[in-house]
Amino acid sequence: MKKRHEQKLVVLSIALCLIFNIPFILIFNFEGAVYGIPTLYFSIFSIWLLSIVISYIVLKRHYE
C-alpha cells in the first residue's frame, strides 16, 4: 500500500476517534427525530456510514 493511502486511513481513524468522543456525541443528543429515527442514533450511524464510504474510496484507488 502506498504511504499516502496509509496516511489517509490513519487520519480517518484519528478523526473518528475524536468525533466519537462524548463531547461531540452530546452535540447531537437533543429531542427530535430525522425520518423517525432519534437524532443521536441517526448522527452516529450516518458518520459511521460516511467513514465506510471514505475507506472504500481510499482502498479502491489503492487496488487500481
Coordinates of N, CA, C and O in Angstrom, one line a residue:
M1 N 0.9 -1.2 0.0 CA 0.0 0.0 0.0 C 0.9 1.2 0.0 O 1.9 1.3 0.7
K2 N 0.5 2.2 -0.8 CA 1.3 3.4 -0.8 C 1.2 4.2 0.5 O 0.2 4.1 1.2
K3 N 2.2 5.0 0.7 CA 2.3 5.7 2.0 C 1.2 6.7 2.2 O 0.6 6.8 3.2
R4 N 0.8 7.3 1.1 CA -0.3 8.4 1.2 C -1.6 7.7 1.5 O -2.5 8.3 2.2
H5 N -1.9 6.5 1.0 CA -3.1 5.8 1.3 C -3.2 5.4 2.8 O -4.2 5.5 3.4
E6 N -2.0 4.9 3.3 CA -1.9 4.6 4.7 C -2.2 5.9 5.5 O -2.9 5.8 6.5
Q7 N -1.6 7.0 5.1 CA -1.8 8.2 5.9 C -3.2 8.7 5.9 O -3.7 9.1 6.9
K8 N -3.9 8.5 4.8 CA -5.3 8.9 4.7 C -6.2 8.0 5.7 O -7.0 8.5 6.3
L9 N -5.9 6.7 5.7 CA -6.6 5.9 6.6 C -6.3 6.1 8.1 O -7.2 6.1 8.9
V10 N -5.0 6.5 8.4 CA -4.7 6.9 9.7 C -5.4 8.1 10.2 O -5.9 8.3 11.3
V11 N -5.4 9.1 9.3 CA -6.1 10.4 9.6 C -7.6 10.1 9.8 O -8.2 10.7 10.7
L12 N -8.2 9.3 8.9 CA -9.6 8.9 9.1 C -9.8 8.3 10.5 O -10.8 8.6 11.1
S13 N -9.0 7.4 10.9 CA -9.1 6.7 12.2 C -9.0 7.7 13.3 O -9.8 7.6 14.3
I14 N -8.1 8.6 13.3 CA -7.9 9.6 14.3 C -9.1 10.5 14.4 O -9.6 10.8 15.4
A15 N -9.6 10.9 13.2 CA -10.8 11.8 13.1 C -12.0 11.1 13.7 O -12.8 11.7 14.5
L16 N -12.2 9.8 13.4 CA -13.3 9.1 14.0 C -13.2 8.9 15.5 O -14.2 9.0 16.2
C17 N -12.0 8.7 16.0 CA -11.8 8.6 17.5 C -12.2 9.9 18.1 O -12.8 10.0 19.2
L18 N -11.8 11.1 17.5 CA -12.2 12.4 18.0 C -13.7 12.6 17.9 O -14.3 13.2 18.8
I19 N -14.3 12.2 16.8 CA -15.7 12.5 16.6 C -16.6 11.6 17.5 O -17.6 12.1 18.0
F20 N -16.2 10.4 17.8 CA -17.0 9.5 18.6 C -16.7 9.7 20.1 O -17.1 8.8 20.9
N21 N -16.0 10.7 20.5 CA -15.9 11.0 21.9 C -17.2 11.7 22.5 O -17.9 12.3 21.7
I22 N -17.3 11.6 23.7 CA -18.6 12.1 24.4 C -18.9 13.6 24.1 O -20.1 13.9 23.8
P23 N -18.0 14.5 24.1 CA -18.4 15.9 23.8 C -19.0 16.1 22.5 O -20.0 16.8 22.3
F24 N -18.5 15.4 21.4 CA -19.0 15.6 20.1 C -20.3 14.8 20.0 O -21.2 15.3 19.2
I25 N -20.4 13.7 20.6 CA -21.7 12.9 20.5 C -22.8 13.6 21.2 O -24.0 13.6 20.7
L26 N -22.5 14.3 22.3 CA -23.6 15.0 23.0 C -24.1 16.2 22.3 O -25.2 16.7 22.6
I27 N -23.4 16.7 21.2 CA -23.9 17.8 20.4 C -25.2 17.3 19.7 O -26.2 18.1 19.6
F28 N -25.3 16.1 19.3 CA -26.5 15.6 18.6 C -27.6 15.0 19.5 O -28.6 14.4 19.1
N29 N -27.3 15.0 20.8 CA -28.3 14.4 21.8 C -29.3 15.5 22.2 O -29.2 16.1 23.2
F30 N -30.3 15.7 21.4 CA -31.4 16.5 21.7 C -32.7 15.9 21.2 O -32.7 15.0 20.4
E31 N -33.8 16.5 21.7 CA -35.2 15.9 21.3 C -35.4 16.1 19.8 O -35.0 17.2 19.2
G32 N -36.0 15.2 19.2 CA -36.3 15.3 17.8 C -36.0 14.0 17.0 O -35.4 13.1 17.6
A33 N -36.4 14.0 15.8 CA -36.1 12.8 15.0 C -35.9 13.2 13.6 O -36.4 14.2 13.1
V34 N -35.1 12.4 12.9 CA -34.9 12.5 11.5 C -35.4 11.2 10.8 O -34.9 10.2 11.1
Y35 N -36.4 11.4 10.0 CA -37.1 10.2 9.4 C -37.5 9.2 10.4 O -37.5 8.0 10.1
G36 N -38.0 9.7 11.5 CA -38.5 8.8 12.6 C -37.4 8.2 13.5 O -37.7 7.4 14.3
I37 N -36.1 8.5 13.2 CA -35.0 7.9 14.0 C -34.5 9.1 14.9 O -34.3 10.2 14.4
P38 N -34.3 8.8 16.2 CA -33.7 9.8 17.1 C -32.4 10.4 16.5 O -31.6 9.7 15.9
T39 N -32.2 11.7 16.7 CA -31.1 12.4 16.1 C -29.7 11.8 16.5 O -28.8 11.8 15.7
L40 N -29.6 11.3 17.8 CA -28.4 10.8 18.2 C -28.0 9.5 17.4 O -26.9 9.4 16.9
Y41 N -28.9 8.6 17.3 CA -28.7 7.4 16.5 C -28.4 7.7 15.0 O -27.6 7.1 14.4
F42 N -29.2 8.6 14.5 CA -29.1 9.0 13.1 C -27.7 9.6 12.8 O -27.0 9.2 11.9
S43 N -27.2 10.4 13.7 CA -25.9 11.0 13.5 C -24.8 10.0 13.7 O -23.8 9.9 12.9
I44 N -24.9 9.1 14.7 CA -23.8 8.1 14.8 C -23.8 7.1 13.6 O -22.7 6.9 13.1
F45 N -24.9 6.7 13.1 CA -24.9 5.8 12.0 C -24.6 6.4 10.7 O -23.9 5.8 9.8
S46 N -24.9 7.7 10.5 CA -24.5 8.4 9.3 C -23.0 8.7 9.3 O -22.4 8.6 8.2
I47 N -22.4 9.0 10.4 CA -21.0 9.2 10.5 C -20.3 7.9 10.2 O -19.3 7.8 9.5
W48 N -20.8 6.8 10.7 CA -20.2 5.5 10.5 C -20.3 5.1 9.1 O -19.3 4.6 8.5
L49 N -21.4 5.3 8.4 CA -21.6 5.0 7.0 C -20.7 5.9 6.2 O -20.0 5.4 5.2
L50 N -20.5 7.1 6.5 CA -19.6 8.0 5.8 C -18.2 7.6 5.9 O -17.4 7.6 4.9
S51 N -17.8 7.1 7.0 CA -16.4 6.6 7.2 C -16.2 5.3 6.4 O -15.1 5.1 5.8
I52 N -17.2 4.5 6.3 CA -17.1 3.3 5.5 C -16.9 3.6 4.0 O -16.1 3.1 3.3
V53 N -17.7 4.6 3.5 CA -17.6 5.0 2.1 C -16.2 5.6 1.8 O -15.6 5.3 0.8
I54 N -15.7 6.5 2.7 CA -14.4 7.1 2.5 C -13.3 6.0 2.5 O -12.4 6.0 1.7
S55 N -13.4 5.0 3.4 CA -12.4 4.0 3.5 C -12.5 3.1 2.2 O -11.4 2.8 1.6
Y56 N -13.7 2.9 1.7 CA -13.8 2.2 0.4 C -13.2 2.9 -0.7 O -12.5 2.3 -1.6
I57 N -13.4 4.2 -0.8 CA -12.8 5.0 -1.9 C -11.3 5.0 -1.8 O -10.6 4.8 -2.9
V58 N -10.7 5.1 -0.6 CA -9.3 5.1 -0.5 C -8.7 3.8 -0.9 O -7.7 3.7 -1.6
L59 N -9.3 2.7 -0.4 CA -8.8 1.3 -0.8 C -9.1 1.0 -2.2 O -8.3 0.3 -2.8
K60 N -10.1 1.5 -2.8 CA -10.4 1.2 -4.2 C -9.3 1.8 -5.1 O -8.9 1.2 -6.1
R61 N -8.9 3.1 -4.8 CA -7.8 3.7 -5.5 C -6.5 3.0 -5.3 O -5.7 3.0 -6.2
H62 N -6.3 2.3 -4.2 CA -5.1 1.6 -4.0 C -5.0 0.4 -4.9 O -3.9 0.1 -5.4
Y63 N -6.1 -0.3 -5.1 CA -6.1 -1.5 -5.9 C -6.2 -1.3 -7.4 O -6.2 -2.3 -8.1
E64 N -6.3 -0.1 -7.8 CA -6.4 0.2 -9.3 C -5.1 0.2 -9.9 O -4.1 0.5 -9.4

